[in-house]
Coordinates of N, CA, C and O in Angstrom, one line a residue:
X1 N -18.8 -27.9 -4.8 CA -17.5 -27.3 -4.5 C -17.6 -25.7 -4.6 O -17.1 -25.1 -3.6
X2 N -18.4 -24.9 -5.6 CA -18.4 -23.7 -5.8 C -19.1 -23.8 -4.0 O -18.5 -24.4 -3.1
X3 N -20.0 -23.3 -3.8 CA -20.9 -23.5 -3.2 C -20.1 -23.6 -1.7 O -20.6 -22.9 -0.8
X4 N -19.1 -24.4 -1.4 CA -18.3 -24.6 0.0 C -17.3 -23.5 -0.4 O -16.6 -23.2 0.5
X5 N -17.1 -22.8 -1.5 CA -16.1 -21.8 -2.0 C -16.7 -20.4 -1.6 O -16.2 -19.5 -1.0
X6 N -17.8 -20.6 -2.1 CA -18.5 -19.2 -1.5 C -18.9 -19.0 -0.3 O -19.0 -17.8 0.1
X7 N -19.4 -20.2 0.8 CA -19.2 -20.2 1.8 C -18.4 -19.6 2.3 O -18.6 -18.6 3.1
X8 N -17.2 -20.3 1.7 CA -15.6 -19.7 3.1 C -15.4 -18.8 2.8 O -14.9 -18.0 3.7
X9 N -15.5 -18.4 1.6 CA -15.0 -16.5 1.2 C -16.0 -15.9 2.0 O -15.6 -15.1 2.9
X10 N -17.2 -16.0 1.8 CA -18.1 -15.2 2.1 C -17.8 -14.9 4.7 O -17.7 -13.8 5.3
X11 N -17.7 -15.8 5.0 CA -16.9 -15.8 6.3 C -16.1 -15.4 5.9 O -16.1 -14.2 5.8
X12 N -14.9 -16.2 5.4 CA -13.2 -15.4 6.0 C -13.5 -14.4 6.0 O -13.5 -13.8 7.2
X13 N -14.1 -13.4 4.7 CA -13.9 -12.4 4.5 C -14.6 -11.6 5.5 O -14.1 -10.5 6.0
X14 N -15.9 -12.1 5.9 CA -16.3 -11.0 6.6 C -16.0 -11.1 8.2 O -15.6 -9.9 8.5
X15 N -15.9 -11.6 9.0 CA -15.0 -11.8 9.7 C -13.4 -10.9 9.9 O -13.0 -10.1 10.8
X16 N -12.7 -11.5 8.8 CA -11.7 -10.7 8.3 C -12.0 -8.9 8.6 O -11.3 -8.3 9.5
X17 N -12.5 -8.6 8.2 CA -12.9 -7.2 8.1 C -13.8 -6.9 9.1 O -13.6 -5.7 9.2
X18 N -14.7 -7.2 9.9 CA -14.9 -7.0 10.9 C -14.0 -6.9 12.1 O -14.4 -6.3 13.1
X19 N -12.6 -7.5 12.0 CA -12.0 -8.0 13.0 C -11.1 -6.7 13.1 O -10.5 -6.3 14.1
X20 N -10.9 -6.2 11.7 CA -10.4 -5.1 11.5 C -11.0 -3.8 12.3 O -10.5 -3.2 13.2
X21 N -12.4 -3.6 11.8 CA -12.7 -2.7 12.2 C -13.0 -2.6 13.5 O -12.8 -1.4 13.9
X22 N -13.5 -3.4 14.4 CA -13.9 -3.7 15.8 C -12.8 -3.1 16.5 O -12.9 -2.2 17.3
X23 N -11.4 -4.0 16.2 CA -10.1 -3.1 17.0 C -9.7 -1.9 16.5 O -8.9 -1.2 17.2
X24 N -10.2 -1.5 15.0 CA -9.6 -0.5 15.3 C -10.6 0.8 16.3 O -10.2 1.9 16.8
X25 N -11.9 0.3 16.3 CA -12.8 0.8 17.1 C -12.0 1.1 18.2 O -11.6 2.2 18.6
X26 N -11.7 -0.5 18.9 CA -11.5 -0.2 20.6 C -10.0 0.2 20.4 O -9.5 -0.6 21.1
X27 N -9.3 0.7 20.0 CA -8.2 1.5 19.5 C -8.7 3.4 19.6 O -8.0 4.3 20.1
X28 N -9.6 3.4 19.1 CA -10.4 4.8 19.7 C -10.8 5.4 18.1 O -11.6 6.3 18.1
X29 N -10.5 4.9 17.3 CA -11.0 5.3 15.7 C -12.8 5.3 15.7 O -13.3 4.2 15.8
X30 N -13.6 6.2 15.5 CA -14.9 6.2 15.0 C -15.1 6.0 13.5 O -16.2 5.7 12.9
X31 N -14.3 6.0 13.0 CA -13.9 5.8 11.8 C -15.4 4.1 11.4 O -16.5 4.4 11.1
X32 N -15.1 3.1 11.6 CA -15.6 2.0 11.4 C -17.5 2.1 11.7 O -18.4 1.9 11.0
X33 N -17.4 2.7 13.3 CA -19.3 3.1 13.6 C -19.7 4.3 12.4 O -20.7 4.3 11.7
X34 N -19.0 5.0 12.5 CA -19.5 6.6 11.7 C -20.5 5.8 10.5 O -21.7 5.8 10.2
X35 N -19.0 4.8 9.6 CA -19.8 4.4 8.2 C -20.4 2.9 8.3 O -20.8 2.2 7.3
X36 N -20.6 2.4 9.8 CA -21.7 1.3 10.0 C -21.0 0.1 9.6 O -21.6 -0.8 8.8
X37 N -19.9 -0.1 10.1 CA -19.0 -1.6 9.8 C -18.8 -2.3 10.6 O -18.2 -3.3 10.4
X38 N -19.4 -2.0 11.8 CA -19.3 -3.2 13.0 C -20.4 -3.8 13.3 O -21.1 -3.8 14.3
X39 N -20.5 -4.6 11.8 CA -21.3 -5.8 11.6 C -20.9 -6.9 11.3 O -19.7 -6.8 10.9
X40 N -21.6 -8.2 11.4 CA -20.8 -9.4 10.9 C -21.7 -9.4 9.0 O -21.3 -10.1 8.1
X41 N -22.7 -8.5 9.0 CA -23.3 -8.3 7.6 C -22.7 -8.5 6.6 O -22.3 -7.3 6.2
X42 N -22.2 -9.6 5.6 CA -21.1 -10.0 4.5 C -21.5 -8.6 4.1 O -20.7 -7.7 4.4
X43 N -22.7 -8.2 3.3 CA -22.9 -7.0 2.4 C -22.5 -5.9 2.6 O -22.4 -5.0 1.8
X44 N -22.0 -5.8 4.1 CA -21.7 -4.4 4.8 C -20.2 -4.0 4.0 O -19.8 -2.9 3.6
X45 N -19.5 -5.5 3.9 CA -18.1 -5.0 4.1 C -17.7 -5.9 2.3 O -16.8 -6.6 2.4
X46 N -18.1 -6.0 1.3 CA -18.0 -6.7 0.4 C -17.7 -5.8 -0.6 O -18.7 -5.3 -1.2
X47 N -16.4 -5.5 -1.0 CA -16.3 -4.7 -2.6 C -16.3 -5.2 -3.6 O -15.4 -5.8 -4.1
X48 N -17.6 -4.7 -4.0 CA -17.9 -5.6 -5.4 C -17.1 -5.7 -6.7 O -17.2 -6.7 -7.4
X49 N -16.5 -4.8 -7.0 CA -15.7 -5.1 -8.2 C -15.2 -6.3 -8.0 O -15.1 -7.3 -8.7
X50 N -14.5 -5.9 -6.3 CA -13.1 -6.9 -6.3 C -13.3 -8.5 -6.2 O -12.5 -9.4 -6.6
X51 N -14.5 -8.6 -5.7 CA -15.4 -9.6 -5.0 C -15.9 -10.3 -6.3 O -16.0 -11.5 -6.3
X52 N -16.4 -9.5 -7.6 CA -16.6 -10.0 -8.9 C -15.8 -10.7 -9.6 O -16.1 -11.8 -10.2
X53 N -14.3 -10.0 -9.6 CA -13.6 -10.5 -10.0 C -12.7 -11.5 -9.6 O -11.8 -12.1 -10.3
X54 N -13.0 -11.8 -8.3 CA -12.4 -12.8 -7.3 C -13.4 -14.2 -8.3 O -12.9 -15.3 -8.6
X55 N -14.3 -14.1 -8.5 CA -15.2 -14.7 -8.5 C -15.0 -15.7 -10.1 O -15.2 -16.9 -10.5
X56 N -14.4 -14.5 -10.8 CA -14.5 -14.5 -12.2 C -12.7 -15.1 -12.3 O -12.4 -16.0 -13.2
X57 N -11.9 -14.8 -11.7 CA -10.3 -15.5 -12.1 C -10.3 -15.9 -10.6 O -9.9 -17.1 -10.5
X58 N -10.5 -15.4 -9.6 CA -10.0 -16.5 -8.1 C -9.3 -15.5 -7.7 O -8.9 -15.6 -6.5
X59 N -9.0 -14.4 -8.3 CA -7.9 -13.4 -7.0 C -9.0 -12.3 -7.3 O -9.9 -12.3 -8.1
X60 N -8.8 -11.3 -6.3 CA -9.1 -10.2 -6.0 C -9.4 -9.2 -4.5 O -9.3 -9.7 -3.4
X61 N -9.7 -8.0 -4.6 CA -9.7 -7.5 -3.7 C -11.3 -7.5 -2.9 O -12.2 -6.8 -3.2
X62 N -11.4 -8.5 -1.6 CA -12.8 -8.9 -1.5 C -13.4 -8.0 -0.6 O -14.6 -7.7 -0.8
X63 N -12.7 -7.5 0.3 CA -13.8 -6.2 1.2 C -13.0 -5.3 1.5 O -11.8 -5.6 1.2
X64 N -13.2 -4.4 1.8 CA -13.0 -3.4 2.6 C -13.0 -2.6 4.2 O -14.1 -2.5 4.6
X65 N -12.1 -2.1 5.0 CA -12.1 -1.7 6.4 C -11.1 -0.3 6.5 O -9.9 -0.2 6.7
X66 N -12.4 0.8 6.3 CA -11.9 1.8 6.7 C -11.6 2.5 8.0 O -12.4 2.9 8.9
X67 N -10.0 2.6 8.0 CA -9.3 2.5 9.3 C -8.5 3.8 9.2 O -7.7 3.8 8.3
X68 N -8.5 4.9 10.0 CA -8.4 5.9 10.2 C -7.2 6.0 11.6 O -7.5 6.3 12.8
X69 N -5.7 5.9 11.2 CA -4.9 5.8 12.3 C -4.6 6.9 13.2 O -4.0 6.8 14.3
X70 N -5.1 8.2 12.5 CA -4.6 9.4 13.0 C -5.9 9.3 14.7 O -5.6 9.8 15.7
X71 N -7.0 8.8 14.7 CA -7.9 9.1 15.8 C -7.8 8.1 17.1 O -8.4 8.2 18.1
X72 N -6.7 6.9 16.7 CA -6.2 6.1 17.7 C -5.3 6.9 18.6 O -4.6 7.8 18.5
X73 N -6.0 6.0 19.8 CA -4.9 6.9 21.1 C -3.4 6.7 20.8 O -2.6 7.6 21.0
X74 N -3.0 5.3 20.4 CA -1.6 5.5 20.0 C -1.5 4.9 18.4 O -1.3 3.8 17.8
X75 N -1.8 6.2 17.9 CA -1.5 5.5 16.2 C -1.1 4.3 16.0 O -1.8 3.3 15.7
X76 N 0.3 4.2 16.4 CA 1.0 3.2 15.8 C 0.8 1.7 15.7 O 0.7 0.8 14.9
X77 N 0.8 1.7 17.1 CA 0.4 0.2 17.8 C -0.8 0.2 17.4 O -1.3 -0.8 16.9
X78 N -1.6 1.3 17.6 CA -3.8 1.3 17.5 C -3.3 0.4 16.1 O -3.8 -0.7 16.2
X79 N -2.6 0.7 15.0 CA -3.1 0.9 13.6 C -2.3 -0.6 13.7 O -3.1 -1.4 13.2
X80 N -1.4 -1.1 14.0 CA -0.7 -2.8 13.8 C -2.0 -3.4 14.5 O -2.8 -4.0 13.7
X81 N -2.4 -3.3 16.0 CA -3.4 -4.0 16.2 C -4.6 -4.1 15.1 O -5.1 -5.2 14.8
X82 N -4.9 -3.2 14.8 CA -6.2 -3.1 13.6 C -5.7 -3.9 12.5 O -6.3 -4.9 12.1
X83 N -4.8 -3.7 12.1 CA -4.1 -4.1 10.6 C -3.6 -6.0 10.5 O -3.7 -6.7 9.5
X84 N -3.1 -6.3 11.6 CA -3.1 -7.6 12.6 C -4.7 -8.1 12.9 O -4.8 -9.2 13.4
X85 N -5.4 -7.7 12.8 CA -6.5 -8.3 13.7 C -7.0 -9.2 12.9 O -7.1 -10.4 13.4
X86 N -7.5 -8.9 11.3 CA -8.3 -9.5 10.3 C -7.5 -10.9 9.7 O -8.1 -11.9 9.5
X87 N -6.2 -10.8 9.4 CA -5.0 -12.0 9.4 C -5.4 -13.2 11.0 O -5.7 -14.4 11.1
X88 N -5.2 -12.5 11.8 CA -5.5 -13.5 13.0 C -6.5 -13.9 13.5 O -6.6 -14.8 14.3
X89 N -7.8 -13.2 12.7 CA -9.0 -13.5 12.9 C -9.4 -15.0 11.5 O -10.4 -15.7 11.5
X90 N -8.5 -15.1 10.8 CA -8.9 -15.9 9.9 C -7.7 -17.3 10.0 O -7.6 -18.3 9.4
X91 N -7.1 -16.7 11.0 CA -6.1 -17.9 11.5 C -7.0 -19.0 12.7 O -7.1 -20.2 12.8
X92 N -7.7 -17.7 13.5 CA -8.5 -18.2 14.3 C -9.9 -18.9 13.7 O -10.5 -19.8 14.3
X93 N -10.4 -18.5 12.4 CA -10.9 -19.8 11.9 C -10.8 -20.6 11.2 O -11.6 -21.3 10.7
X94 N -9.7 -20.7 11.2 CA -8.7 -21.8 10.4 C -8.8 -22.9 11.6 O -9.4 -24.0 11.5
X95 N -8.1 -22.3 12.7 CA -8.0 -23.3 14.1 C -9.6 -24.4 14.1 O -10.0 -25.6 14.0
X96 N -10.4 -23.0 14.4 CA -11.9 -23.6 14.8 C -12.1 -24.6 13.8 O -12.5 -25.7 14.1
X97 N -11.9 -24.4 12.5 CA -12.7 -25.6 11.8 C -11.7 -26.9 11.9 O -12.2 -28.1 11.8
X98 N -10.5 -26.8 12.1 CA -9.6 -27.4 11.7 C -10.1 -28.6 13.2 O -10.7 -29.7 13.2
X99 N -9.8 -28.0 13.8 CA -10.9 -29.1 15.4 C -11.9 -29.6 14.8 O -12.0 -30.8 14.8
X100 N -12.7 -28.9 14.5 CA -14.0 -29.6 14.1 C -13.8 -30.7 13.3 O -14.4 -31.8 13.4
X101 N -12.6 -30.5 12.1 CA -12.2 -31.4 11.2 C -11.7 -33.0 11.7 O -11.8 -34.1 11.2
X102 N -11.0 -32.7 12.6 CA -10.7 -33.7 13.6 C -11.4 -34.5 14.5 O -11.3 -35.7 14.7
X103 N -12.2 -33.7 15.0 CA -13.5 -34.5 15.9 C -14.2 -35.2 14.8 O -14.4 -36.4 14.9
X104 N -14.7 -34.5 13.5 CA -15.5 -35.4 13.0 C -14.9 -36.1 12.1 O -15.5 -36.9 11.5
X105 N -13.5 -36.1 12.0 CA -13.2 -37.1 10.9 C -11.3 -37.9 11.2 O -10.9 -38.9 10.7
X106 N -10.8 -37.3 12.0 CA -9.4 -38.1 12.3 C -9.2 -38.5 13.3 O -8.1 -38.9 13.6
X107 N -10.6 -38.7 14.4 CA -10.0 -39.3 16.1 C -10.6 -40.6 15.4 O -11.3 -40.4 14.4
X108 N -10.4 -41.8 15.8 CA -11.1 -43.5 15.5 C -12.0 -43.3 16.3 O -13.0 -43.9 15.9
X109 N -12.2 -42.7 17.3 CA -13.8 -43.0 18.4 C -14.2 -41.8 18.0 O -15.4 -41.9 18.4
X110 N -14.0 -40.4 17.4 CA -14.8 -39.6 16.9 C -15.8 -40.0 15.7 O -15.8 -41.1 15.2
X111 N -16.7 -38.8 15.4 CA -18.1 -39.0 14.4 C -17.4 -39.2 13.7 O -16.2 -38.8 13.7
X112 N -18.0 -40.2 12.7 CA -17.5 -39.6 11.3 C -18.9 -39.8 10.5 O -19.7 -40.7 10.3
X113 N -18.8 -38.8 10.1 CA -19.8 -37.8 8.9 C -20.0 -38.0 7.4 O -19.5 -37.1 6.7
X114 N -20.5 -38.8 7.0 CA -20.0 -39.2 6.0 C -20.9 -38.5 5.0 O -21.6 -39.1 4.2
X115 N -20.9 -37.2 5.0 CA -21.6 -36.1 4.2 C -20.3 -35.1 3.1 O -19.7 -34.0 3.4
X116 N -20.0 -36.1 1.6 CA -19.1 -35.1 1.1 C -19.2 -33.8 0.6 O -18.3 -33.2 0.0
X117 N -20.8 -33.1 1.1 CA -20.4 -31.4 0.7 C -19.9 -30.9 2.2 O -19.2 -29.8 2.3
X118 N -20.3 -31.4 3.1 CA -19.9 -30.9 4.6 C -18.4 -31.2 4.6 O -17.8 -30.1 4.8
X119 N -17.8 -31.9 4.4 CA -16.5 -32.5 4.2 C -15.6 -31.3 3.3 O -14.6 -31.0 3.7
X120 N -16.1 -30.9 2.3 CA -15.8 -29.7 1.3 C -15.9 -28.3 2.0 O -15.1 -27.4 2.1
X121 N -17.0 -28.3 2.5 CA -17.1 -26.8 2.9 C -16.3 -26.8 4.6 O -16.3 -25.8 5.2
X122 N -15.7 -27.6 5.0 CA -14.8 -27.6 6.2 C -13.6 -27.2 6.1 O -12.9 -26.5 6.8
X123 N -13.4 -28.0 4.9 CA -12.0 -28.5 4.2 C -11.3 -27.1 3.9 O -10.2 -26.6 4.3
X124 N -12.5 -26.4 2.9 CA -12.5 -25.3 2.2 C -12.3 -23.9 3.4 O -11.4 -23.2 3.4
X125 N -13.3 -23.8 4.0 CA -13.0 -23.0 5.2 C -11.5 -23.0 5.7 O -10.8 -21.9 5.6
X126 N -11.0 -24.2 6.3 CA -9.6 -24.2 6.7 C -8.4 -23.8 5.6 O -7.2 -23.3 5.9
X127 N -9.0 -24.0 4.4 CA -7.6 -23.8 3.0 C -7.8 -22.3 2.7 O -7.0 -21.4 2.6
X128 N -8.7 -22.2 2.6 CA -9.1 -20.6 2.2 C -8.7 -19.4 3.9 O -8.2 -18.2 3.9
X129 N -9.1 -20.2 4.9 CA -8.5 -18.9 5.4 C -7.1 -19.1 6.0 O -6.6 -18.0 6.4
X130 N -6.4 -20.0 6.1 CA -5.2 -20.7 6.2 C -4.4 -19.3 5.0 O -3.9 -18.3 5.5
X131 N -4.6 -19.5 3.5 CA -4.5 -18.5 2.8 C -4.3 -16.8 2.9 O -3.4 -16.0 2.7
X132 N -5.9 -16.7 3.4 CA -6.1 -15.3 4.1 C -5.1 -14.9 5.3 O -4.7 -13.7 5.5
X133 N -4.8 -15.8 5.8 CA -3.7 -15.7 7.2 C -2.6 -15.0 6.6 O -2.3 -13.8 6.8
X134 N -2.1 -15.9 5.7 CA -1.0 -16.1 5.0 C -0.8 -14.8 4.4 O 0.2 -14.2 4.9
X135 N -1.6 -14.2 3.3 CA -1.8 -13.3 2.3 C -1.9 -12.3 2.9 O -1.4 -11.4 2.2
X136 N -2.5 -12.0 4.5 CA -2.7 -10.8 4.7 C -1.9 -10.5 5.7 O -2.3 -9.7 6.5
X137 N -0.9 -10.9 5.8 CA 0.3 -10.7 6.9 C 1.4 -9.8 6.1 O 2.3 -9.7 7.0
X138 N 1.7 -9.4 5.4 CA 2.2 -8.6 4.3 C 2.2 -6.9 5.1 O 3.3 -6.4 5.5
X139 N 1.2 -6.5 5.2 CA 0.7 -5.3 6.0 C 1.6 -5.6 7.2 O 2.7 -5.0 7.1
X140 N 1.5 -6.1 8.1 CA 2.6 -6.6 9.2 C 3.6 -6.3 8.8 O 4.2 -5.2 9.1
X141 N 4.0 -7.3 8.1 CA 5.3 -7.5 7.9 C 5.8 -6.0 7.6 O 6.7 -5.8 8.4
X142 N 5.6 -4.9 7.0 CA 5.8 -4.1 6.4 C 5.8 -3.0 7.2 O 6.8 -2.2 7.3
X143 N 4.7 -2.9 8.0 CA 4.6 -2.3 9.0 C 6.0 -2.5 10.1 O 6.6 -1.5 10.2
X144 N 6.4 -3.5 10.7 CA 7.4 -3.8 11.2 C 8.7 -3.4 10.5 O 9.7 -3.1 11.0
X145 N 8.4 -3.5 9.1 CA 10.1 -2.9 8.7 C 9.9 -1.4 8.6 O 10.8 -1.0 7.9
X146 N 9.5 -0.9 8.9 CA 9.2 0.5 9.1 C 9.1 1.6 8.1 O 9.6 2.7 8.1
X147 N 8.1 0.7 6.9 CA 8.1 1.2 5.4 C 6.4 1.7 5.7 O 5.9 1.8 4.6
X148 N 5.6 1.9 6.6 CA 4.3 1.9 6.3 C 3.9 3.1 6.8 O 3.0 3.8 6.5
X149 N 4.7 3.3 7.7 CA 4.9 4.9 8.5 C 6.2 5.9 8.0 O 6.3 7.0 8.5

């Protein structure tokens, strides 16, 4: 269980924050290349306090994406697309596994796999970033009521 736990953190998250910084790249921010974040490298983008302490009670602050709105050609929208991207990026692996979950285990003529740590670490991928979707839509939200600007 730990183990399919650290798995999916260790994705969502990085993912998550690459997805951030990538758009806010093609948004026009140098901000992300300058300090070397447009990698899928977990280590690149992992704040360890927060990432410790996630570890140690289950919440915390797991990475980091320094996003620089003022160097976007259009601030505003640059900075929702960036701030949107890492939420939708972990919605989109929510989707991917969630297929996978189905091919191998809910069609009657599909595989079925009868491997229970694979089963866990699928499971766990989809609940954990299902979560992250969830959790990091806040920034949105906020952004849209026009408390962020």
């Amino acid at each position: 269980m730990m183990v399919g736990i650290l798995i999916a953190v260790l994705v969502g998250m990085t993912v998550h924050e690459f997805a951030h910084n990538y758009v806010a790249y093609l948004m026009g921010d140098p901000t992300p290349a300058r300090e070397g974040r447009l990698t899928l490298n977990p280590a690149v983008h992992i704040y360890w306090p927060g990432f410790i302490m996630f570890m140690l009670i289950g919440f915390g602050i797991l990475g980091t994406a320094p996003v620089n709105y003022r160097y976007m050609r259009n601030p505003r929208w640059g900075y929702l697309a960036a701030v949107a991207a890492g939420p939708f990026s972990n919605l989109l692996i929510a989707i991917v596994f969630g297929i996978v979950w189905r091919v191998l285990y809910d069609y009657p003529i599909g595989f079925y796999l009868n491997a229970p740590a694979i089963q866990v670490i699928i499971f766990t991928m989809i609940f954990f970033n299902v979560l992250l979707f969830v959790f990091n839509l806040l920034p949105c939200i906020l952004w849209m009521d026009g408390r962020l600007f």
